[in-house]
């Protein structure tokens, strides 16, 4: 019987090649999109699961409060003492490891000198938690001794070529010290939340020239240490979480807490599962940029939408061509076929067509994955689809899709009465027509939503690029500030400024495009007494040249100046800080006495608000101060001549090597750093565009087939209209209006959904954002109407231009 069904299905595919092509092609494109998005989802959900005990590994994070319950900062790293204290306080913790990123370090071997950005200090049991394979050396002891270092395979190749690197020495530039290579490990896979390439022994930090053992034991202010805990298998971590407030009160104390507050009321520790970091963690200092679970949900929905559109095409075209198969159904019933057998026949056809589409989709997916990886900067792999828990549902997919897309046509056509059919009395019924209309409306509603989404994404990106940042980011190069430059910085600066291509130079603890994470307690001196303030006031250490380098404008007062010796104790704040302090104008803030951290001074200037962070964040209160023993510089910013950039960079490099011959010259343009802040949105916009085009294409493909079939059924009507004097435009309008009405209904449904979803799911992530204009919604609807009209009019015009004599003669 099944063989008979399949034979009949193949005959019908050959008998109606046009409609069969539309069905197979539409399903192929839809399934290809689904497979590509499935590969993306699998990749996003696979992060860190390569680690053997991933479900039992937790990262310790830290929250700070400006007031009880009012979160100020949530860091993914914590202070160094917490790791050992937690391990000792909770006996259920099996292992603990810490990792301290070392920023950009200069390493040298013989004549090879490089700046390395992925170097970290790692605890000796690092590989007990993170299971990347060891190629050479010993995972247990490789990081045990101070001044030992382990390299990734690429790093080992970079420094030593084909030599065996074990027991060879690499020189760390600052402070200068030899590190002995004790091992080589395979690079962390792409689906890891971190990718260190150089691991230096954590025990090295006990050296006071690098960090200091006492600092490791007592410094609760430096929250730069990524700390991971391994619990027993399937351990209930909530038991430990419940005890963390008491743990903090016992081991950590802050002086001068107001109102008898306890430690756990101003800071809090959280435990975050390793497998949640990539998709669900967006903390203030992630070691690398994470993904977003919302994006996974959005693209999952898009995949289902596109597949749904393809299935709708099948349903529409199958029911529309019911008249062509009516006599076949009638004859089958007369010779004894039962309704369930006819339903099985039609379902077998839809399953067969879906199987053909799936095979083609698998081939297309294999071919397209490299292109998608290039476009989206992902690392998707076709092999990720070759898992039994993926293959089994994939094999079942044709049956599910075949059932979904074929069940209604099968039930609808199997309901024909053989007596009426064989007499030529065929009535599809208003219910069938209405259902087809509903399906067309659903298709174009989805298409309109995707058109709006694409437009809004690109409008927001344009808004980001054009928004005034409050400073000039163009022609500024930035570099890490090495401590070796401190004693000779003034000479370095003066040397640079002698070159006409160098306009300004400034140094600071952070630069725009980064996050503002540093803060200390602030107090205002009023009436001779200190008044604590409850606002979150971040700070940047900046020298005299920082504000001029960035072209920031003063709202009141002045910049720091060497003409005022006491400026080392003074402050500059931004306008947002003025508002938060409650002062009416920027001038009201000048000469106010305040204490910030351990520094007492005056506010000497107010800088106009500027966007230090990305536009995802609001402008927050900010304070500038000159360096003190508790502050530091981290970055150099140099404004160069935009008309002679190459010469300027060459001059900076020459000066750099003059003062820092052992430190590689490495720089970044600031505008490139700002561009990288929105890479995710750029990729999202590109993918939205592609999927929108695909969705519209499949919907139009179905509309094309449906209109072609409908017009074929109205050939005699068209002939009569032409004989009676109807013009071509009138006939085209008459044939198109029913379909265009459906698109108008789709607009009414799709536009509000698009407006709500984009406001909530995309624009809601931006503190500075566009408002969705009415014309954007109208434009999306008009585009859908125009595309639908041109799709229909191709067939309509062809029918309207046909000779009416031929159509009226035909049976």
XYZ file of C-alpha atoms in Angstrom, residues 205-806:
602
model
C 51.551 36.985 42.555
C 52.966 36.432 46.049
C 56.007 38.378 44.899
C 55.555 41.898 46.306
C 57.030 43.355 43.111
C 54.063 41.914 41.220
C 51.195 41.897 43.748
C 52.151 40.665 47.205
C 51.074 37.794 49.464
C 49.527 40.127 52.041
C 47.480 41.805 49.343
C 46.158 38.427 48.244
C 45.003 37.739 51.790
C 43.610 41.120 52.842
C 42.686 43.230 49.797
C 38.882 43.202 49.476
C 38.816 46.233 47.193
C 40.478 44.830 44.080
C 37.665 42.855 42.470
C 39.600 41.595 39.470
C 39.960 37.899 40.350
C 37.684 35.468 38.508
C 36.935 32.777 41.070
C 35.401 29.363 40.329
C 34.185 26.672 42.718
C 33.664 22.963 42.037
C 30.861 21.295 44.007
C 30.005 17.580 44.283
C 27.871 16.138 41.481
C 24.275 17.436 41.506
C 24.957 19.391 44.695
C 22.202 21.743 45.916
C 24.067 25.044 45.745
C 21.153 26.912 47.335
C 22.412 25.614 50.687
C 25.652 27.575 50.290
C 23.923 30.640 48.814
C 21.719 30.916 51.899
C 24.804 31.100 54.136
C 26.718 33.710 52.132
C 25.316 36.774 53.999
C 26.549 35.363 57.328
C 29.855 34.455 55.665
C 30.343 38.081 54.589
C 29.450 39.457 58.006
C 31.965 37.109 59.614
C 34.968 37.596 57.334
C 34.580 41.078 55.796
C 34.195 44.311 57.740
C 33.895 47.891 56.496
C 34.662 50.831 58.697
C 32.214 53.666 59.115
C 29.079 51.929 57.817
C 26.097 54.234 58.509
C 23.112 53.184 60.592
C 24.664 49.996 61.950
C 24.530 48.384 58.521
C 26.041 44.943 58.227
C 28.475 43.903 55.500
C 25.906 41.832 53.578
C 23.732 44.953 53.270
C 26.377 46.843 51.287
C 27.864 43.959 49.309
C 26.718 40.495 48.322
C 28.220 37.334 46.838
C 26.378 35.315 44.193
C 27.077 31.904 42.657
C 26.587 31.585 38.916
C 26.634 28.272 37.078
C 29.375 28.001 34.470
C 26.927 27.040 31.700
C 24.826 30.173 32.340
C 27.671 32.639 31.809
C 27.541 32.980 28.020
C 23.809 33.496 27.537
C 22.472 34.732 30.857
C 25.279 36.780 32.380
C 25.731 40.408 31.359
C 27.655 41.740 34.305
C 29.779 44.863 34.462
C 33.183 43.293 33.795
C 32.740 40.108 31.775
C 36.020 38.555 30.728
C 34.747 38.440 27.120
C 31.629 39.638 25.338
C 28.777 37.246 25.962
C 25.847 36.123 23.860
C 22.234 36.819 24.733
C 19.505 34.301 25.441
C 16.978 36.797 24.035
C 18.711 36.575 20.671
C 18.418 32.787 20.786
C 14.684 33.106 21.419
C 14.263 35.695 18.640
C 16.051 33.630 16.008
C 14.219 30.497 17.135
C 10.957 32.342 16.529
C 12.185 33.550 13.124
C 13.082 29.962 12.135
C 9.605 28.764 13.108
C 7.994 31.708 11.294
C 9.841 30.987 8.070
C 9.006 27.285 8.268
C 5.393 28.168 9.016
C 5.248 30.378 5.917
C 6.576 27.500 3.809
C 3.990 25.111 5.304
C 1.239 27.645 4.627
C 2.289 27.723 0.973
C 1.822 23.974 0.800
C -1.618 24.101 2.437
C -2.801 26.966 0.237
C -1.631 25.483 -3.029
C -2.865 21.994 -2.179
C -6.385 23.155 -1.320
C -6.428 25.584 -4.240
C -5.702 22.817 -6.751
C -8.364 20.556 -5.218
C -10.507 20.970 -8.345
C -7.750 19.399 -10.438
C -7.781 16.262 -8.315
C -11.511 16.057 -7.640
C -12.208 13.404 -10.257
C -9.254 11.322 -8.998
C -10.724 11.419 -5.495
C -14.202 10.578 -6.788
C -12.967 7.553 -8.745
C -10.961 6.319 -5.735
C -14.079 6.522 -3.569
C -16.270 4.771 -6.162
C -13.885 1.805 -6.378
C -13.951 1.422 -2.598
C -11.296 3.694 -1.112
C -12.175 4.789 2.391
C -11.688 8.345 3.579
C -8.780 7.393 5.867
C -6.993 5.829 2.877
C -7.405 9.007 0.839
C -6.120 11.042 3.788
C -3.127 8.683 4.012
C -2.505 9.172 0.286
C -2.341 12.950 0.596
C -0.262 12.839 3.755
C 2.235 10.492 2.089
C 2.588 13.041 -0.734
C 3.289 15.884 1.709
C 5.793 13.730 3.624
C 7.549 12.783 0.368
C 7.778 16.419 -0.720
C 9.109 17.363 2.720
C 11.738 14.615 2.516
C 12.896 15.943 -0.838
C 13.051 19.443 0.632
C 14.957 18.231 3.708
C 17.614 16.471 1.607
C 18.103 19.616 -0.461
C 18.122 21.731 2.725
C 20.872 19.596 4.279
C 23.023 20.082 1.160
C 22.362 23.835 1.153
C 23.145 24.116 4.870
C 26.478 22.385 4.377
C 27.324 24.865 1.609
C 26.076 27.989 3.407
C 27.568 27.529 6.896
C 30.975 29.055 5.935
C 29.190 32.125 4.511
C 27.030 32.505 7.653
C 30.126 32.205 9.856
C 31.827 34.974 7.920
C 28.767 37.223 8.095
C 27.960 36.720 11.764
C 31.469 36.056 13.202
C 30.154 32.778 14.592
C 31.823 29.366 14.642
C 28.909 27.229 13.483
C 29.644 23.653 12.531
C 27.581 21.259 10.442
C 28.866 18.476 12.700
C 26.848 19.961 15.577
C 23.739 18.726 13.745
C 25.106 15.173 13.619
C 24.248 14.271 17.209
C 21.743 11.542 17.960
C 19.540 13.912 19.965
C 19.457 16.198 16.906
C 19.367 13.560 14.160
C 16.354 11.707 15.575
C 14.110 14.809 15.626
C 15.551 15.768 12.217
C 14.529 12.388 10.772
C 11.091 12.821 12.312
C 10.816 16.384 10.952
C 9.445 15.442 7.490
C 6.677 13.464 9.125
C 5.802 16.323 11.485
C 5.963 19.005 8.778
C 4.236 16.692 6.323
C 1.459 16.181 8.849
C 1.156 19.900 9.650
C 1.180 21.061 6.032
C -0.774 18.126 4.605
C -3.470 17.395 7.185
C -5.849 20.176 6.223
C -5.651 19.574 2.434
C -6.032 15.838 3.073
C -9.138 16.218 5.237
C -10.565 18.898 2.958
C -10.184 16.947 -0.280
C -11.158 13.581 1.193
C -14.525 15.117 2.134
C -15.635 15.451 -1.554
C -18.803 13.484 -2.406
C -18.061 11.158 -5.369
C -21.508 11.586 -7.013
C -21.183 15.376 -7.180
C -17.538 15.265 -8.185
C -18.110 12.890 -11.086
C -21.001 15.060 -12.271
C -18.618 18.031 -12.277
C -20.252 19.723 -9.290
C -17.289 20.928 -7.234
C -17.651 23.440 -4.469
C -14.607 24.167 -2.358
C -16.779 25.865 0.212
C -16.466 29.218 1.848
C -14.731 27.588 4.763
C -11.872 26.465 2.542
C -11.604 29.870 0.957
C -11.634 31.572 4.349
C -8.953 29.300 5.706
C -6.689 30.022 2.730
C -7.220 33.730 3.301
C -6.284 33.354 6.954
C -3.085 31.588 5.932
C -2.138 34.358 3.485
C -2.784 36.947 6.214
C -0.522 35.021 8.617
C 2.256 34.855 6.020
C 2.266 38.551 5.307
C 1.827 39.518 8.965
C 5.085 37.694 9.702
C 6.771 39.307 6.700
C 5.673 42.789 7.786
C 6.960 42.188 11.335
C 10.367 41.228 9.938
C 10.437 44.274 7.623
C 9.772 46.559 10.615
C 12.400 44.743 12.704
C 15.050 45.179 10.021
C 14.240 48.865 9.562
C 14.297 49.603 13.301
C 17.640 47.829 13.808
C 19.286 49.844 11.059
C 17.698 53.103 12.210
C 19.045 52.537 15.717
C 22.502 51.796 14.343
C 22.383 54.990 12.270
C 21.279 56.911 15.368
C 24.226 55.506 17.323
C 26.691 56.530 14.632
C 25.331 60.069 14.284
C 24.609 60.901 17.940
C 26.889 63.576 19.364
C 29.003 61.877 22.035
C 30.053 65.057 23.802
C 33.642 64.684 22.626
C 35.514 64.106 19.376
C 36.479 60.455 18.921
C 38.051 60.912 15.485
C 41.803 60.656 14.908
C 42.562 59.507 18.467
C 44.869 56.549 18.922
C 44.965 54.739 22.258
C 47.642 52.558 23.846
C 48.248 50.811 27.128
C 50.254 52.870 29.596
C 53.321 50.900 30.755
C 54.607 51.646 34.247
C 58.119 51.870 32.797
C 57.067 55.150 31.172
C 56.106 56.895 34.435
C 59.466 58.469 35.286
C 60.045 59.693 31.741
C 56.470 60.509 30.730
C 56.965 64.295 30.619
C 59.981 63.904 28.320
C 58.030 61.431 26.185
C 55.087 63.835 25.979
C 57.213 66.864 25.117
C 59.078 64.885 22.474
C 55.799 63.857 20.863
C 54.322 67.341 20.846
C 57.328 68.703 18.991
C 55.969 66.813 15.982
C 53.324 68.883 14.165
C 51.226 65.795 13.383
C 50.585 65.201 17.109
C 47.937 67.581 18.455
C 47.326 66.519 22.077
C 48.233 63.728 24.475
C 46.565 62.626 27.691
C 46.692 59.693 30.091
C 43.888 58.220 32.170
C 42.823 55.154 34.116
C 40.119 54.366 31.551
C 39.142 55.676 28.123
C 35.757 56.215 26.434
C 34.223 53.008 25.037
C 35.090 51.152 28.268
C 32.929 50.638 31.353
C 32.950 52.909 34.396
C 33.543 50.528 37.294
C 35.754 52.420 39.759
C 34.170 54.265 42.653
C 34.934 55.374 46.197
C 32.845 56.882 48.959
C 32.023 60.548 48.378
C 31.156 63.121 51.044
C 30.324 66.789 50.777
C 31.620 69.218 53.397
C 28.815 71.545 54.448
C 28.870 73.772 57.528
C 32.200 72.310 58.540
C 30.878 68.733 58.745
C 31.002 65.807 56.343
C 27.697 64.891 54.711
C 27.672 61.443 53.060
C 25.941 61.269 49.698
C 23.958 58.333 48.429
C 24.674 58.657 44.713
C 26.890 56.282 42.765
C 29.823 58.505 41.735
C 32.321 56.774 39.430
C 35.767 58.212 38.891
C 38.551 58.390 36.323
C 42.143 59.267 37.046
C 43.136 61.721 34.306
C 46.031 64.089 33.752
C 46.057 67.682 32.522
C 45.937 66.665 28.854
C 43.017 64.225 28.920
C 40.120 66.699 28.533
C 41.836 68.726 25.739
C 42.760 65.522 23.881
C 39.119 64.507 23.662
C 37.858 68.031 23.002
C 35.453 67.905 25.932
C 33.710 71.164 26.797
C 33.581 72.764 30.238
C 30.115 73.755 31.485
C 31.694 75.773 34.305
C 35.084 76.280 35.907
C 38.324 75.013 34.423
C 40.446 71.994 33.590
C 43.256 70.826 35.860
C 46.304 73.041 35.524
C 49.915 72.905 36.699
C 49.514 76.585 37.599
C 47.534 75.404 40.629
C 49.710 73.246 42.860
C 46.780 72.002 44.939
C 44.953 70.597 41.880
C 46.331 67.204 42.838
C 43.651 67.263 45.556
C 40.888 68.856 43.466
C 38.115 67.402 41.335
C 36.204 67.887 38.120
C 32.691 66.432 37.835
C 30.196 66.117 34.985
C 26.776 67.776 34.664
C 24.963 64.591 35.638
C 26.830 64.614 38.957
C 25.721 68.232 39.496
C 22.097 67.184 39.009
C 22.458 64.179 41.316
C 24.030 66.346 44.025
C 20.958 68.579 43.819
C 22.718 71.761 42.696
C 20.719 73.953 40.333
C 23.537 74.971 37.979
C 27.080 73.928 37.134
C 28.321 77.203 38.641
C 26.779 76.219 41.982
C 29.136 73.245 42.145
C 32.334 75.288 41.855
C 34.520 75.574 44.968
C 32.396 73.083 46.874
C 34.489 71.110 49.370
C 34.256 67.338 49.192
C 36.057 64.168 50.180
C 36.371 61.359 47.678
C 37.991 58.222 49.023
C 40.899 59.520 51.078
C 41.326 62.767 49.105
C 39.966 66.075 50.372
C 39.659 68.935 47.883
C 37.439 71.294 45.911
C 35.400 71.002 42.752
C 37.225 73.263 40.279
C 35.352 72.417 37.094
C 32.246 70.873 35.591
C 32.594 69.128 32.228
C 29.610 68.889 29.922
C 27.966 65.458 29.814
C 29.475 63.003 27.363
C 28.945 59.343 26.498
C 31.866 57.530 28.091
C 30.175 54.122 27.827
C 28.114 52.650 25.000
C 24.604 53.950 24.343
C 23.252 50.869 26.103
C 24.088 52.702 29.349
C 22.820 55.978 30.742
C 25.186 58.867 31.408
C 26.090 58.498 35.071
C 27.684 60.850 37.646
C 31.413 61.002 37.021
C 34.425 62.539 38.743
C 37.910 63.274 37.390
C 40.935 63.451 39.657
C 44.675 63.761 39.187
C 46.739 60.764 40.337
C 47.269 59.975 43.987
C 48.897 56.917 45.649
C 45.548 55.105 45.389
C 45.016 55.906 41.705
C 46.723 54.806 38.543
C 46.958 55.381 34.814
C 46.057 52.643 32.375
C 45.759 54.235 28.943
C 47.455 56.812 26.713
C 45.299 58.818 24.283
C 46.926 60.771 21.457
C 45.088 63.161 19.124
C 46.776 63.139 15.714
C 46.441 65.128 12.518
C 43.618 63.564 10.511
C 45.148 64.761 7.247
C 48.469 63.055 7.914
C 47.615 59.997 9.999
C 50.371 57.715 8.681
C 53.094 60.239 9.437
C 51.620 60.850 12.901
C 51.593 57.130 13.751
C 55.143 56.750 12.464
C 56.237 59.656 14.696
C 54.491 58.158 17.739
C 56.078 54.750 17.085
C 59.547 56.265 16.712
C 59.177 58.180 19.988
C 57.750 55.106 21.712
C 60.762 52.972 20.804
C 63.097 55.764 21.882
C 61.767 55.620 25.461
C 60.520 52.010 25.575
C 62.857 49.926 23.379
C 61.827 46.660 25.085
C 58.054 47.251 24.805
C 56.253 46.491 21.514
C 54.326 49.378 19.955
C 50.635 48.559 19.751
C 47.732 50.972 19.256
C 44.008 51.134 18.472
C 41.913 53.884 16.920
C 39.225 55.025 19.342
C 36.483 55.109 16.714
C 37.191 51.428 15.986
C 36.701 50.628 19.681
C 33.324 52.382 19.599
C 32.376 50.453 16.480
C 33.120 47.184 18.266
C 30.602 48.079 20.977
C 27.808 47.497 18.488
C 29.145 44.477 16.589
C 26.316 42.389 17.972
C 23.673 44.812 16.695
C 25.391 45.051 13.298
C 25.333 41.271 12.932
C 21.754 41.135 14.177
C 20.735 43.727 11.578
C 22.413 41.784 8.766
C 20.736 38.543 9.809
C 17.348 40.262 10.169
C 17.721 41.577 6.617
C 18.533 38.143 5.231
C 15.730 36.376 7.080
C 13.228 39.135 6.213
C 14.059 38.791 2.532
C 13.733 35.014 2.757
C 10.378 35.218 4.569
C 8.993 37.714 2.046
C 10.355 35.656 -0.842
C 8.680 32.454 0.381
C 5.409 34.297 1.062
C 5.489 35.843 -2.420
C 6.363 32.486 -3.920
C 3.191 31.059 -2.417
C 1.183 34.098 -3.455
C 2.544 33.774 -6.982
C 1.465 30.146 -7.198
C -1.901 30.818 -5.590
C -2.648 33.801 -7.843
C -1.538 31.855 -10.920
C -3.905 29.037 -10.047
C -6.791 31.354 -9.142
C -6.407 33.338 -12.350
C -6.344 30.106 -14.356
C -9.706 29.229 -12.796
C -11.084 32.632 -13.881
C -9.926 32.538 -17.505
C -13.476 32.552 -18.931
C -14.514 35.343 -16.589
C -11.572 37.424 -17.824
C -12.550 36.694 -21.434
C -16.139 37.802 -20.822
C -14.956 40.999 -19.108
C -12.692 41.837 -22.063
C -15.478 41.208 -24.575
C -17.716 43.532 -22.580
C -15.090 46.271 -22.810
C -13.006 45.983 -19.637
C -9.522 47.498 -19.963
C -6.294 45.788 -18.913
C -5.875 48.012 -15.772
C -9.476 47.254 -14.758
C -8.939 43.517 -15.105
C -5.613 43.663 -13.223
C -7.300 45.634 -10.428
C -10.196 43.181 -10.257
C -7.877 40.172 -10.084
C -5.508 41.777 -7.545
C -7.865 43.426 -5.097
C -8.858 40.255 -3.218
C -5.225 39.408 -2.504
C -4.294 43.011 -1.648
C -7.152 43.142 0.863
C -5.499 40.246 2.658
C -2.185 42.123 2.781
C -3.986 45.156 4.239
C -5.449 42.927 6.962
C -1.927 41.559 7.568
C -0.758 45.161 8.042
C -3.442 45.791 10.658
C -2.326 42.690 12.577
C 1.440 42.763 11.980
C 2.278 46.433 12.565
C 1.139 46.639 16.232
C 2.918 43.354 16.985
C 6.114 44.666 15.338
C 5.886 47.981 17.236
C 5.457 46.293 20.611
C 8.071 43.568 20.095
C 10.823 45.909 18.825
C 10.247 48.360 21.674
C 10.439 45.556 24.223
C 13.013 43.148 22.801
C 15.493 45.386 20.980
C 15.226 49.090 21.761
C 14.672 48.308 25.435
C 18.391 47.415 25.657
C 19.436 50.994 24.833
C 19.412 53.899 27.253
C 19.623 56.200 24.203
C 17.300 55.063 21.438
C 15.077 56.101 18.594
C 11.303 56.278 18.748
C 9.607 54.107 16.156
C 8.004 56.611 13.782
C 4.579 56.076 12.242
C 6.134 56.325 8.782
C 8.376 53.322 9.496
C 5.295 51.210 10.140
C 3.502 52.657 7.123
C 6.568 52.069 4.944
C 6.745 48.401 5.984
C 3.100 47.931 5.067
C 3.489 49.734 1.757
C 6.564 47.638 0.888
C 4.564 44.474 1.582
C 1.693 45.791 -0.567
C 3.980 46.718 -3.452
C 5.780 43.363 -3.355
C 2.447 41.509 -3.223
C 1.015 43.639 -6.036
C 3.953 43.016 -8.354
C 3.837 39.311 -7.509
C 0.140 39.117 -8.422
C 0.200 41.573 -11.316
C 2.663 39.437 -13.274
C -0.014 36.777 -13.618
C -2.855 39.297 -13.817
C -1.358 41.255 -16.701
C -0.559 38.038 -18.539
C -4.183 36.924 -18.196
C -5.569 40.374 -19.072
C -3.518 40.518 -22.293
C -4.580 37.018 -23.427
C -6.903 36.650 -26.427
C -10.474 36.345 -25.017
C -11.562 34.234 -28.025
C -9.228 31.392 -26.985
